[in-house]
Short mmCIF file of C-alpha atoms in Angstrom, two decimals:
data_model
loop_
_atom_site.label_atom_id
_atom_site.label_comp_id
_atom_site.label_asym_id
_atom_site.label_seq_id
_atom_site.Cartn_x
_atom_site.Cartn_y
_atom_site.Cartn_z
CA UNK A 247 17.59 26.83 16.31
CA UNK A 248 17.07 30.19 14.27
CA UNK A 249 13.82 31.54 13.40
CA UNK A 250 15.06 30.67 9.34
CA UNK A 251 15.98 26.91 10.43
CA UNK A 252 12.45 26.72 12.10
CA UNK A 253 10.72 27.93 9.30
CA UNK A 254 13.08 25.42 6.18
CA UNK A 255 11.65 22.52 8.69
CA UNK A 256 7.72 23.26 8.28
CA UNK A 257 5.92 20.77 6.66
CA UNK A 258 3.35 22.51 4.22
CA UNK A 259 2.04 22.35 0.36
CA UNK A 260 4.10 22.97 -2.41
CA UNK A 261 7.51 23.20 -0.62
CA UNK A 262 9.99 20.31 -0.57
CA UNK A 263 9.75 18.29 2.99
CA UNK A 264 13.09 18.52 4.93
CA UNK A 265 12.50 15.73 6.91
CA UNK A 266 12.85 12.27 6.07
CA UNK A 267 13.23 8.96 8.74
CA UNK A 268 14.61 11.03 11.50
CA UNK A 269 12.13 11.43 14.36
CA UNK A 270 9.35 14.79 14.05
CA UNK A 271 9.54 17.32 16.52
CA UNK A 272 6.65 17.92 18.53
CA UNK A 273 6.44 21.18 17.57
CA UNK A 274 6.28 20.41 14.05
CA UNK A 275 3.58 17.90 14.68
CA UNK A 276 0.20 18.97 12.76
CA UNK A 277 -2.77 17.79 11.22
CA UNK A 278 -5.71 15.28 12.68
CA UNK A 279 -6.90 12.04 12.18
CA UNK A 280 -9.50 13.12 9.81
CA UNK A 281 -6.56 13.60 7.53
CA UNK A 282 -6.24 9.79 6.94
CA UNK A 283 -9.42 9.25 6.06
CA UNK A 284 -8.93 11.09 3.07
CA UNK A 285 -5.27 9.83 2.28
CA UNK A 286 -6.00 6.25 2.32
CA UNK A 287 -9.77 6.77 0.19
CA UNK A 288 -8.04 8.85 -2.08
CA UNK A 289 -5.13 6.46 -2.49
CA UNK A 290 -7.36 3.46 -2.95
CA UNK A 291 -10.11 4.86 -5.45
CA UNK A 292 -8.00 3.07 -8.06
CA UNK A 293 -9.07 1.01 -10.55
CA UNK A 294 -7.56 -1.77 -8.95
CA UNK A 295 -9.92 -2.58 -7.09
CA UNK A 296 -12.42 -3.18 -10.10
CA UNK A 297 -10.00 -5.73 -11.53
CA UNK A 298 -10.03 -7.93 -8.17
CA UNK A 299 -13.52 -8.22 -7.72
CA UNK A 300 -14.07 -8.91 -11.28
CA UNK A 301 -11.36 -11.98 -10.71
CA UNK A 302 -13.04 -13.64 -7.59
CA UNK A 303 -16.33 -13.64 -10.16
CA UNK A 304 -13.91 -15.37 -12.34
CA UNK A 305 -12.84 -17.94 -9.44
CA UNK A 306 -16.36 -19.03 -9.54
CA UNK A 307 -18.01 -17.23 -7.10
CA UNK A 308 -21.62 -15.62 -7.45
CA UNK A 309 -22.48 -11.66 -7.19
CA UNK A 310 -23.26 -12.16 -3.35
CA UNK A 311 -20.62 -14.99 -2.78
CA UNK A 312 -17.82 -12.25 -4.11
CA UNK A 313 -19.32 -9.21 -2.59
CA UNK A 314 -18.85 -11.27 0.60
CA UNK A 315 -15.26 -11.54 -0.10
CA UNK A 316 -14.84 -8.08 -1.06
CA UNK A 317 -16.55 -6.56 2.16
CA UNK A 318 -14.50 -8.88 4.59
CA UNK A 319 -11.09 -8.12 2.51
CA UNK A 320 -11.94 -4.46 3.06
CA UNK A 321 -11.99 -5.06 6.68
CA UNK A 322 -8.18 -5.72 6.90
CA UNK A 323 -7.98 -1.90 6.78
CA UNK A 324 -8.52 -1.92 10.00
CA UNK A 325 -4.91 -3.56 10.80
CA UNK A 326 -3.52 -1.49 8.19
CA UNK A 327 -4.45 1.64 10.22
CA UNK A 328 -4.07 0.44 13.55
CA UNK A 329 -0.25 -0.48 12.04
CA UNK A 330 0.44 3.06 12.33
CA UNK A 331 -0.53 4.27 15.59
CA UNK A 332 3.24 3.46 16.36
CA UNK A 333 4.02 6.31 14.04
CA UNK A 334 2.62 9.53 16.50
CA UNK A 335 4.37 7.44 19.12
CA UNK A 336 7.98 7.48 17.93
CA UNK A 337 7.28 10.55 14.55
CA UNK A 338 9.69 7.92 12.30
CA UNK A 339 8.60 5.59 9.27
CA UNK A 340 7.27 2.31 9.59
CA UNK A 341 10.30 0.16 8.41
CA UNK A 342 12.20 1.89 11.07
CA UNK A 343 9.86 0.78 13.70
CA UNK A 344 10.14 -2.74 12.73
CA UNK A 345 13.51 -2.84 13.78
CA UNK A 346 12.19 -2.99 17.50
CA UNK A 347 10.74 -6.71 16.17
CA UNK A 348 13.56 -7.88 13.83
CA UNK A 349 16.85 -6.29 14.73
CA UNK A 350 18.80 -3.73 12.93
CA UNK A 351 20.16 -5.78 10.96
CA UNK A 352 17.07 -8.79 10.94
CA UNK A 353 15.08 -5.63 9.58
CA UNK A 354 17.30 -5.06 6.33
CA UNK A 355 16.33 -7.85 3.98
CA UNK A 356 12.71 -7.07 4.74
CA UNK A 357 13.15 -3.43 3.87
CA UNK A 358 15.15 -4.42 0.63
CA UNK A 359 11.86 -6.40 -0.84
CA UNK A 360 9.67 -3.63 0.55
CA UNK A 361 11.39 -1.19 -1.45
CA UNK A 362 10.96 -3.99 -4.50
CA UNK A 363 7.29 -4.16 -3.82
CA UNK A 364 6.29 -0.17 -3.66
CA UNK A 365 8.62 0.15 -6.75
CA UNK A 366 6.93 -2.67 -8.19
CA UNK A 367 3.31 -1.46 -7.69
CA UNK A 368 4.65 2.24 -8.59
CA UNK A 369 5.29 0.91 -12.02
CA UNK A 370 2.16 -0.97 -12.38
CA UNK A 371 -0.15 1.56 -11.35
CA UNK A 372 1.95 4.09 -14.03
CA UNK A 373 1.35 1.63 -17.02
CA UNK A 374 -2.46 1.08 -15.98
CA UNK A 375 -2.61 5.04 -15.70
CA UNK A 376 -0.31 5.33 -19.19
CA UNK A 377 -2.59 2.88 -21.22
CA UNK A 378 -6.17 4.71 -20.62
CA UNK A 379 -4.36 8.09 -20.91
CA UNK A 380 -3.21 6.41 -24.38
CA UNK A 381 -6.67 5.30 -25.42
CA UNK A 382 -7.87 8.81 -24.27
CA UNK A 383 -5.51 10.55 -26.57
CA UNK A 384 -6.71 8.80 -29.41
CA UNK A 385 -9.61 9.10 -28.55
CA UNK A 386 -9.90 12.54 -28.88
CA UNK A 387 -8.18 12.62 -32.17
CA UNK A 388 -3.97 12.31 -31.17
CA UNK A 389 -3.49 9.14 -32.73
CA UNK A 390 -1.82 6.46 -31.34
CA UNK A 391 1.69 4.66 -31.45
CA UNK A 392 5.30 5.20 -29.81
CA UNK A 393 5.26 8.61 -29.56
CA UNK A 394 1.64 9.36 -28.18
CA UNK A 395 2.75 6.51 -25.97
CA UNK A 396 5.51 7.77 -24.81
CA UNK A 397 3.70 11.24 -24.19
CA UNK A 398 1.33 9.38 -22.10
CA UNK A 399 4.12 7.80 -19.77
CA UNK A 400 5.67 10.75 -19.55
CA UNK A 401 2.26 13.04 -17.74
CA UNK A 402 1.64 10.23 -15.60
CA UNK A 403 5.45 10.12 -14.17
CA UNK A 404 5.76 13.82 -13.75
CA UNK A 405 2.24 13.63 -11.88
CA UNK A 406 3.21 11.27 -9.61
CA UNK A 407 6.83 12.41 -9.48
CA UNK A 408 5.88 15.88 -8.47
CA UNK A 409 4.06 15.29 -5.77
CA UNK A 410 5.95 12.72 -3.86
CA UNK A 411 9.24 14.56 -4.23
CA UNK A 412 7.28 17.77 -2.49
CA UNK A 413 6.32 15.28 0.58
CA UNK A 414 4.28 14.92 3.47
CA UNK A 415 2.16 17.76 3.08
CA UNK A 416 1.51 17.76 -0.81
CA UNK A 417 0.77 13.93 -0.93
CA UNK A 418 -2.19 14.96 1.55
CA UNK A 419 -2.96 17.62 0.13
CA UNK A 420 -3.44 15.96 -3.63
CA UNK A 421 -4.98 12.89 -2.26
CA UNK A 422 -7.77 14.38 -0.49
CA UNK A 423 -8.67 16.96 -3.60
CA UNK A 424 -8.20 14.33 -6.19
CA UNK A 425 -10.61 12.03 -3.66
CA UNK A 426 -13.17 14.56 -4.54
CA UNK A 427 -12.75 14.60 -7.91
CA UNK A 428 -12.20 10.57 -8.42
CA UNK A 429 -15.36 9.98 -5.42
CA UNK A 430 -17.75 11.79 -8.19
CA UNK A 431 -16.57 10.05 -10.81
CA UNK A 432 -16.57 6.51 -9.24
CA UNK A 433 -19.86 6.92 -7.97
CA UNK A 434 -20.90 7.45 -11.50
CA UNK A 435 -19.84 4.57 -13.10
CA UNK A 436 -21.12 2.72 -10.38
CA UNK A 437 -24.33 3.98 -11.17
CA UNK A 438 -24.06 2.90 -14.85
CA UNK A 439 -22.69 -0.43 -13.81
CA UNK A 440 -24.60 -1.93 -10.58
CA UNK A 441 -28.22 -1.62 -12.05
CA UNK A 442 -26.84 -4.57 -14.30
CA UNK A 443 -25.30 -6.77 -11.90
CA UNK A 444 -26.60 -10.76 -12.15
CA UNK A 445 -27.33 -12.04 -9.09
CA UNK A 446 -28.15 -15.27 -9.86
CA UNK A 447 -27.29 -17.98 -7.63
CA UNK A 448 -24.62 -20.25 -8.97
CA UNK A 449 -23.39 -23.43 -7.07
CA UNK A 450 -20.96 -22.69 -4.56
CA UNK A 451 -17.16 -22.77 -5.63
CA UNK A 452 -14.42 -24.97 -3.72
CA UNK A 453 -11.81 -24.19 -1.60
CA UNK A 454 -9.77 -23.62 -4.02
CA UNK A 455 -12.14 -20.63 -5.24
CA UNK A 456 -12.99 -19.08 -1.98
CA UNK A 457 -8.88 -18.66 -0.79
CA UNK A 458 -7.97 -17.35 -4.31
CA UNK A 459 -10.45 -14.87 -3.87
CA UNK A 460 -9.38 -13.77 -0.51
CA UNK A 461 -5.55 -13.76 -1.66
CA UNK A 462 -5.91 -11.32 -5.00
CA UNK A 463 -8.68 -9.00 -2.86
CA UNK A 464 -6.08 -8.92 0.37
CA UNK A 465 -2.61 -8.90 -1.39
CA UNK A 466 -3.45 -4.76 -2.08
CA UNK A 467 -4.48 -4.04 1.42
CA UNK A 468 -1.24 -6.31 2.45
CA UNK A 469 1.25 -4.59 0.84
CA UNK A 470 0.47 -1.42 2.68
CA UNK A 471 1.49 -2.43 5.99
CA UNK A 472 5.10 -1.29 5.48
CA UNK A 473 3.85 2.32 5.15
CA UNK A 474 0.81 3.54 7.75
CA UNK A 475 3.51 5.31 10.34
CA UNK A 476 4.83 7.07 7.12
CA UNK A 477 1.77 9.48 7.13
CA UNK A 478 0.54 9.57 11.07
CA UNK A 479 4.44 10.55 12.39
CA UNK A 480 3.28 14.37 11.71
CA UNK A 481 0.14 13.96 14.09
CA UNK A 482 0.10 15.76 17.48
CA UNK A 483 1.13 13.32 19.92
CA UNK A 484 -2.50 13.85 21.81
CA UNK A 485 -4.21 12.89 18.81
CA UNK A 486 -6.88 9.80 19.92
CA UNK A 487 -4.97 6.36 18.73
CA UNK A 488 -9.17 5.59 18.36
CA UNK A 489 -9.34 8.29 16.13
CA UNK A 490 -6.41 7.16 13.96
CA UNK A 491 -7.32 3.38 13.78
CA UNK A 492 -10.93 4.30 12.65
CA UNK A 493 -10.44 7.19 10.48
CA UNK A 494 -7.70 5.26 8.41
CA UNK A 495 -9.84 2.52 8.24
CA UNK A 496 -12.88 3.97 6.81
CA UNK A 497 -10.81 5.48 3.56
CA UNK A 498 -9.58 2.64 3.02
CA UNK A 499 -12.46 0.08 3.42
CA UNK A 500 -15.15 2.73 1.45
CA UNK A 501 -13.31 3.13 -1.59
CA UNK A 502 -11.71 -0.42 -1.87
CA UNK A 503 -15.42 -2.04 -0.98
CA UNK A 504 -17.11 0.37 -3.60
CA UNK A 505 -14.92 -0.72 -6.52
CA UNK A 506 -14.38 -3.88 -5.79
CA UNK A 507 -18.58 -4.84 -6.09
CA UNK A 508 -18.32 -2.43 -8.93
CA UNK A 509 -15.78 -5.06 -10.40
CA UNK A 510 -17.75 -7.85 -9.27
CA UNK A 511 -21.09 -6.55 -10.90
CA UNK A 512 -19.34 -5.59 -14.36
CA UNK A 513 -17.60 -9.05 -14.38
CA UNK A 514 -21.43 -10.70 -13.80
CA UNK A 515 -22.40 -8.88 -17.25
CA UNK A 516 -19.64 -8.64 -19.67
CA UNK A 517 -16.25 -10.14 -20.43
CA UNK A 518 -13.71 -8.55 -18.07
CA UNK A 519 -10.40 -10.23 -19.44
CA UNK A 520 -9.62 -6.84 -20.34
CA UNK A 521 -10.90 -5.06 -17.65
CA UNK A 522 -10.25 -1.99 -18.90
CA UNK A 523 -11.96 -2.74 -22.39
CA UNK A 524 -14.95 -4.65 -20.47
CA UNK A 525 -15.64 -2.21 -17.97
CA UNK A 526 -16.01 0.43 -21.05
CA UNK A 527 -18.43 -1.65 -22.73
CA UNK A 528 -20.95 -0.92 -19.94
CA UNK A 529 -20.66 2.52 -19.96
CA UNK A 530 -22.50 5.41 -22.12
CA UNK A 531 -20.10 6.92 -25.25
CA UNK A 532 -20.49 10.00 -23.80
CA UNK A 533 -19.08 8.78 -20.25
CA UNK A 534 -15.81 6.75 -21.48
CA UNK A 535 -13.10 9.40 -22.22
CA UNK A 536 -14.11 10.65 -18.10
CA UNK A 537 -14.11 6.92 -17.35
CA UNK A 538 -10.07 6.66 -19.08
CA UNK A 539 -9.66 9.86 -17.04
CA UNK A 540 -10.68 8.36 -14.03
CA UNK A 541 -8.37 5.40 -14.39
CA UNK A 542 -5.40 7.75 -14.86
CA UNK A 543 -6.31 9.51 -11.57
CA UNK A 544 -6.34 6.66 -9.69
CA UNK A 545 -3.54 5.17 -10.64
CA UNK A 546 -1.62 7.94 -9.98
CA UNK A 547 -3.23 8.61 -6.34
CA UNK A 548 -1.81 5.17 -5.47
CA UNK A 549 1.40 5.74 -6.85
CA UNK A 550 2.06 8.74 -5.44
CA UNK A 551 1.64 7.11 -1.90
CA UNK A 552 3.58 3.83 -2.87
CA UNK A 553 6.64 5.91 -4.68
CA UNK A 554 6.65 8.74 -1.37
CA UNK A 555 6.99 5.33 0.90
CA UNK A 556 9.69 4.00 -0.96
CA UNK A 557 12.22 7.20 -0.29
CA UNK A 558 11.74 6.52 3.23
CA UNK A 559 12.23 3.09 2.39
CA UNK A 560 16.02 3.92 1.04
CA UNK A 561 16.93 5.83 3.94
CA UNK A 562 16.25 2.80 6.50
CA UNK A 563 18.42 0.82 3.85
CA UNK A 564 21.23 3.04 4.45
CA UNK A 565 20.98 5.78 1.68
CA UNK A 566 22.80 8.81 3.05
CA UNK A 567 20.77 11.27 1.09
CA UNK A 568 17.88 13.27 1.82
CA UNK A 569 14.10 11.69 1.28
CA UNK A 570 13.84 14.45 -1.47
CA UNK A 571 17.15 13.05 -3.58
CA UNK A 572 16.68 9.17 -2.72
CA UNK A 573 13.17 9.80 -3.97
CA UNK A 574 15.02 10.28 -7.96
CA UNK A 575 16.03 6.60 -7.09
CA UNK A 576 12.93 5.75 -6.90
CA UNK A 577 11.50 7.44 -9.76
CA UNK A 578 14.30 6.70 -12.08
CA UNK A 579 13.75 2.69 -11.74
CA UNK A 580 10.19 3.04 -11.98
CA UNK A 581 10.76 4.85 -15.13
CA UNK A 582 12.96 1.78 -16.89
CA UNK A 583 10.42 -0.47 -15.45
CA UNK A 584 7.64 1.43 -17.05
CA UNK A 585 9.51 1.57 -19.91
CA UNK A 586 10.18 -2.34 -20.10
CA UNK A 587 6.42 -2.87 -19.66
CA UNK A 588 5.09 -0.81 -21.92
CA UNK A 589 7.46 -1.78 -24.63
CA UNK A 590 8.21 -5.62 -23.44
CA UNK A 591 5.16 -7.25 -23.44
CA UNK A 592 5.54 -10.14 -20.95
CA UNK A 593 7.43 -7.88 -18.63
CA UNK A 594 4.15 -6.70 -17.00
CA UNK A 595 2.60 -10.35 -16.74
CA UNK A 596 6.09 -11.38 -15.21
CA UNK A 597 5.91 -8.96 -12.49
CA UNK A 598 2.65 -9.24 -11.24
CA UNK A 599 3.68 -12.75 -10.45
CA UNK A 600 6.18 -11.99 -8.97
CA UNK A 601 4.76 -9.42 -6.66
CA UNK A 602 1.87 -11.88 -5.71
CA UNK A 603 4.82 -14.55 -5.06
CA UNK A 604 5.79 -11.99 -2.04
CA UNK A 605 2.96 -12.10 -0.05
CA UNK A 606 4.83 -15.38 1.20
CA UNK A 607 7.17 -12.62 2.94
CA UNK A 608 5.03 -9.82 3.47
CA UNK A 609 2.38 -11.61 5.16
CA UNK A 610 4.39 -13.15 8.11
CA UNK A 611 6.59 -9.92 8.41
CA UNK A 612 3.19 -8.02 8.74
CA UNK A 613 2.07 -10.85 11.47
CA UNK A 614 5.36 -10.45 13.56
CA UNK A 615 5.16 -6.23 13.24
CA UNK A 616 1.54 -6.08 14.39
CA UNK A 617 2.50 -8.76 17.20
CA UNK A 618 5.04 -6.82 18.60
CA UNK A 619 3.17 -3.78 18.49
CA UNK A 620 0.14 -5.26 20.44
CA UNK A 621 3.06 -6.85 22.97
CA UNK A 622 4.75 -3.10 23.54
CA UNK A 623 1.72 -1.11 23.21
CA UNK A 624 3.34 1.17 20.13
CA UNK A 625 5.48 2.25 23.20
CA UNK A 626 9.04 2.20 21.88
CA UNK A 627 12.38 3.97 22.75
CA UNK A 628 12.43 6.65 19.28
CA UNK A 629 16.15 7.16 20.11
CA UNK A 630 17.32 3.43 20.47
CA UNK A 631 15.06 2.85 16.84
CA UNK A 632 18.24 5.07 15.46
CA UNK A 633 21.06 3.92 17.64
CA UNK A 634 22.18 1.27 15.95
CA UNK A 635 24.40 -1.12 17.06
CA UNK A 636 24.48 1.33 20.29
CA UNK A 637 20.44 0.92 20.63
CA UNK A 638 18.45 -1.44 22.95
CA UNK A 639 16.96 -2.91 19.29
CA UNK A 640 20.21 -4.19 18.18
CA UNK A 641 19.94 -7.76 20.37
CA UNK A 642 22.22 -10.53 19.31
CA UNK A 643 24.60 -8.89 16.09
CA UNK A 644 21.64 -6.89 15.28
CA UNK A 645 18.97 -9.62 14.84
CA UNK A 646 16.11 -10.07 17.31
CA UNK A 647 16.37 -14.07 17.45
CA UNK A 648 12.42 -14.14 18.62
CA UNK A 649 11.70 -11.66 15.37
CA UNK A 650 13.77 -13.53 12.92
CA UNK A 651 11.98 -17.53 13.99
CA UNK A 652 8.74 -15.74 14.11
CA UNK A 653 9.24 -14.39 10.30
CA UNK A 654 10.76 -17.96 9.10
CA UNK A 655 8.03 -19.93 10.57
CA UNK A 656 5.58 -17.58 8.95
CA UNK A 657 7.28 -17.88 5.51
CA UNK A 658 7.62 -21.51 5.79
CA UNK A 659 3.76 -21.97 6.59
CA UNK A 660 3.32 -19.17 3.23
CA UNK A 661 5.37 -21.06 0.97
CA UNK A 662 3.97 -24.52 1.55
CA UNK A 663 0.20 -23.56 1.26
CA UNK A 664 0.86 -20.77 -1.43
CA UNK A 665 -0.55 -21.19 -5.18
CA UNK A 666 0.46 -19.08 -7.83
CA UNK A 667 1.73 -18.80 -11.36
CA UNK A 668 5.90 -18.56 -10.04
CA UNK A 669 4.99 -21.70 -7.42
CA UNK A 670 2.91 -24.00 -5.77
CA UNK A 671 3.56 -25.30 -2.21
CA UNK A 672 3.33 -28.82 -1.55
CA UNK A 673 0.15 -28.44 0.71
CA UNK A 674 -1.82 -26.83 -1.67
CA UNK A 675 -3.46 -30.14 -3.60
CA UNK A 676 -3.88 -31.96 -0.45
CA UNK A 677 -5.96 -28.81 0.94
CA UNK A 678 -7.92 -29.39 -1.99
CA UNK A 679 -6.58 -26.09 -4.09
CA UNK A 680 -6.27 -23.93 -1.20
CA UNK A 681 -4.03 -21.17 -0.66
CA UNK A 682 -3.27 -20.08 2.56
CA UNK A 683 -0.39 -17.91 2.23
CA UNK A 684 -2.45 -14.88 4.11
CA UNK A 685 -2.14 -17.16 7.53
CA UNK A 686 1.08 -17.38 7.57
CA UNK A 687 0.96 -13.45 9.33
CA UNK A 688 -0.93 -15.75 12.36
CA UNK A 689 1.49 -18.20 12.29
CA UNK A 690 4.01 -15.55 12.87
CA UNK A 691 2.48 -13.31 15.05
CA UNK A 692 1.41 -16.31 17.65
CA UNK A 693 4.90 -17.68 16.89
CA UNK A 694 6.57 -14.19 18.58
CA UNK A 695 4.07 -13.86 20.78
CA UNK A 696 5.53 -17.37 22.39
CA UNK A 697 9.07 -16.62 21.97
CA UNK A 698 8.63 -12.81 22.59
CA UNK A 699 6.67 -12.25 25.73
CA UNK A 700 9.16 -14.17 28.25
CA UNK A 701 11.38 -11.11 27.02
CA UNK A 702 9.79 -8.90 26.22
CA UNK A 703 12.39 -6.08 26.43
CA UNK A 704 9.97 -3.19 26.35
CA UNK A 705 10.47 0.28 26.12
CA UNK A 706 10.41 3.02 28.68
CA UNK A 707 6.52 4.95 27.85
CA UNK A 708 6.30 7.55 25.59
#
């Protein structure tokens, strides 16, 4: 390799990352767990966060009852991170990884929906971000309508489009300096809002309250487990797996704990159907154009992460592009769909559904990913991940039979216990209400553990 080729391949700020799923080099490796902290706080101080709690207040629960929720949901970061210790073992994405458990080919449909779901999120998080950026324009004296609309969409896009298409380095970069900015500004309206908060006891809600709860505050955390090996498979190889899981797991459970009791205070004082709108009410006049501002930042933060992910995403799905062109997929989809929700109003109603509908999938592929991990160690063959059909991982036609019963059973168990607005599983009244989708990962992951560990077809340590 020339000196010039070295120097194309190194992965810093501002300069367009050359790599995409194929496996890092070691000597390109760089960085430290420390790294993560700030990548997964920064990409959770969103406003998100705020809305769940406020909803499991809505589900009936008290102050204390949903801050309970909310702490034990942020736990689940904890899987999340540990999910990509495979990541420094092999230096390739997640959703190639998974093939080890599913199969080439078993692994396709899966990556399909998870390109559906970061897509999906991407454009959510854009029209949150394009609606206070909106309210701040006219606010300060734009106006409002199409155009200033249209304006708005178009900053938050070429934010969060920016960034992602640079890569690796850049997301880092902008997520731990706007984690600065977005920590001081939380932290603020935190102090405005918590003061307030009614703790009064209430009686406690059903089953059916408790589970809802849990689903709406874990779905977010959830849908990230297709991505943590994106962002360690540039970490030195001797970097402590300890280091990783914990470090990982702090960003993520600090900011998404914070703003989720800040949701469930504000929703214990004031009307948070608009969330948005209810949250404002709570806040000084002075404070609310920083507060819009705030919402724009972290909407993009987590899009940037979610829309980086999904160029990956298109290169295990067979895209034979570069991460930096498959990522104008990406963006140009999220654009129409921003578009349609902006402009159709049901569209964004109809796709929140639907995204909470695949959590029936997601949670049992999650279960059978982590299971397999735990089972090999995160020791896998990096070479057979990309062989193909002439790879250890291809099995039986590409399908890992043990993988692909493990994921069924877990869906079936998801879609008979799962509530929401798209369906309702049979099991749901008798459990009085509950919803159990999020067990259907355990249902899985013991499921492969049975079938798996009689073969378990490991690979040579790494």
């Amino acid at each position: 390799m020339t000196q010039q080729e070295t120097t194309a391949d190194v992965d810093e700020v501002f300069r367009v990352e050359t790599h995409g799923i194929d496996p890092i080099p070691d000597a390109e490796r760089h960085g430290g767990a420390k790294d993560l902290f700030w990548l997964w706080f920064g990409s959770n101080l969103t406003f998100t966060y705020v809305i769940n709690g406020a909803l499991a207040v809505a589900f009936g629960l008290s102050f204390w009852q949903a801050t309970a929720v909310v702490v034990l949901s942020g736990l689940s970061f904890f899987a999340i991170s540990a999910a990509g210790l495979s990541g420094i073992r092999t230096g390739t994405a997640t959703l190639v990884i998974s093939r080890a458990a599913f199969g080439v080919r078993g692994n396709w449909p899966a990556g399909v929906l998870n390109w559906v779901v970061s897509i999906g999120y991407t454009i959510v998080n854009t029209v949150v971000g394009t609606l206070a950026l909106e309210v701040f324009f006219d606010e300060i004296g734009l106006g409002s309508g199409t155009l200033t609309r249209a304006l708005a969409l178009g900053i938050t896009l070429a934010l969060t489009f920016a960034v992602a298409m640079w890569g690796h380095a850049t997301v880092q970069f902008a997520e731990r300096w706007m984690a600065y900015i977005l920590a001081i500004g939380f932290g603020a309206l935190l102090v405005f809002i918590l003061p307030g908060a009614q703790t009064t006891v209430v009686a406690a809600p059903g089953l059916s309250g408790w589970s809802l709860a849990f689903v709406v505050m874990l779905a977010g955390p959830f849908s990230y487990l297709p991505m943590p090996a994106d962002y360690t498979r540039y970490l030195p190889r001797t970097t402590s797996l300890k280091s990783i899981t914990w470090m990982g797991a702090l960003g993520g459970f600090v900011s998404s704990v914070a703003l989720g009791i800040g949701g469930v205070a504000a929703a214990t004082q004031t009307d948070m159907t608009d969330a948005v709108a209810g949250a404002e009410s709570l806040l000084p006049g002075w404070f609310q154009p920083l507060f819009l501002a705030l919402v724009l930042g972290g909407s993009v933060t987590n899009s940037i992460i979610t829309l980086y992910s999904s160029s990956l995403n298109l290169q295990v799905l067979g895209i034979p592009w570069s991460r930096a062109r498959a990522i104008v997929i990406s963006a140009g989809v999220t654009a129409v769909g921003s578009l349609a929700a902006l402009f159709l109003t049901d569209f964004t109603t109809s796709l929140l559904s639907f995204l909470s509908l695949l959590i029936i999938v997601f949670a049992p592929w999650g279960g059978v990913f982590l299971a397999d991990m735990l089972m090999r160690r995160c020791r896998y063959d990096s070479d057979a991940l990309h062989a193909g059909s002439e790879g250890a991982y291809w099995y039986r036609s590409g399908y890992h039979p043990a993988g692909m019963t493990a994921l069924l059973a877990g869906m079936a168990f998801a879609a008979l216990t799962c509530d929401s607005e798209l369906w309702t599983g049979p099991l749901v009244a008798p459990l009085g209400g509950a919803d159990l989708t999020l067990l259907g990962s355990v249902v899985a992951g013991l499921t492969y553990w049975a079938l798996a560990r009689r073969v378990p077809a490991r690979a040579p340590a790494a």
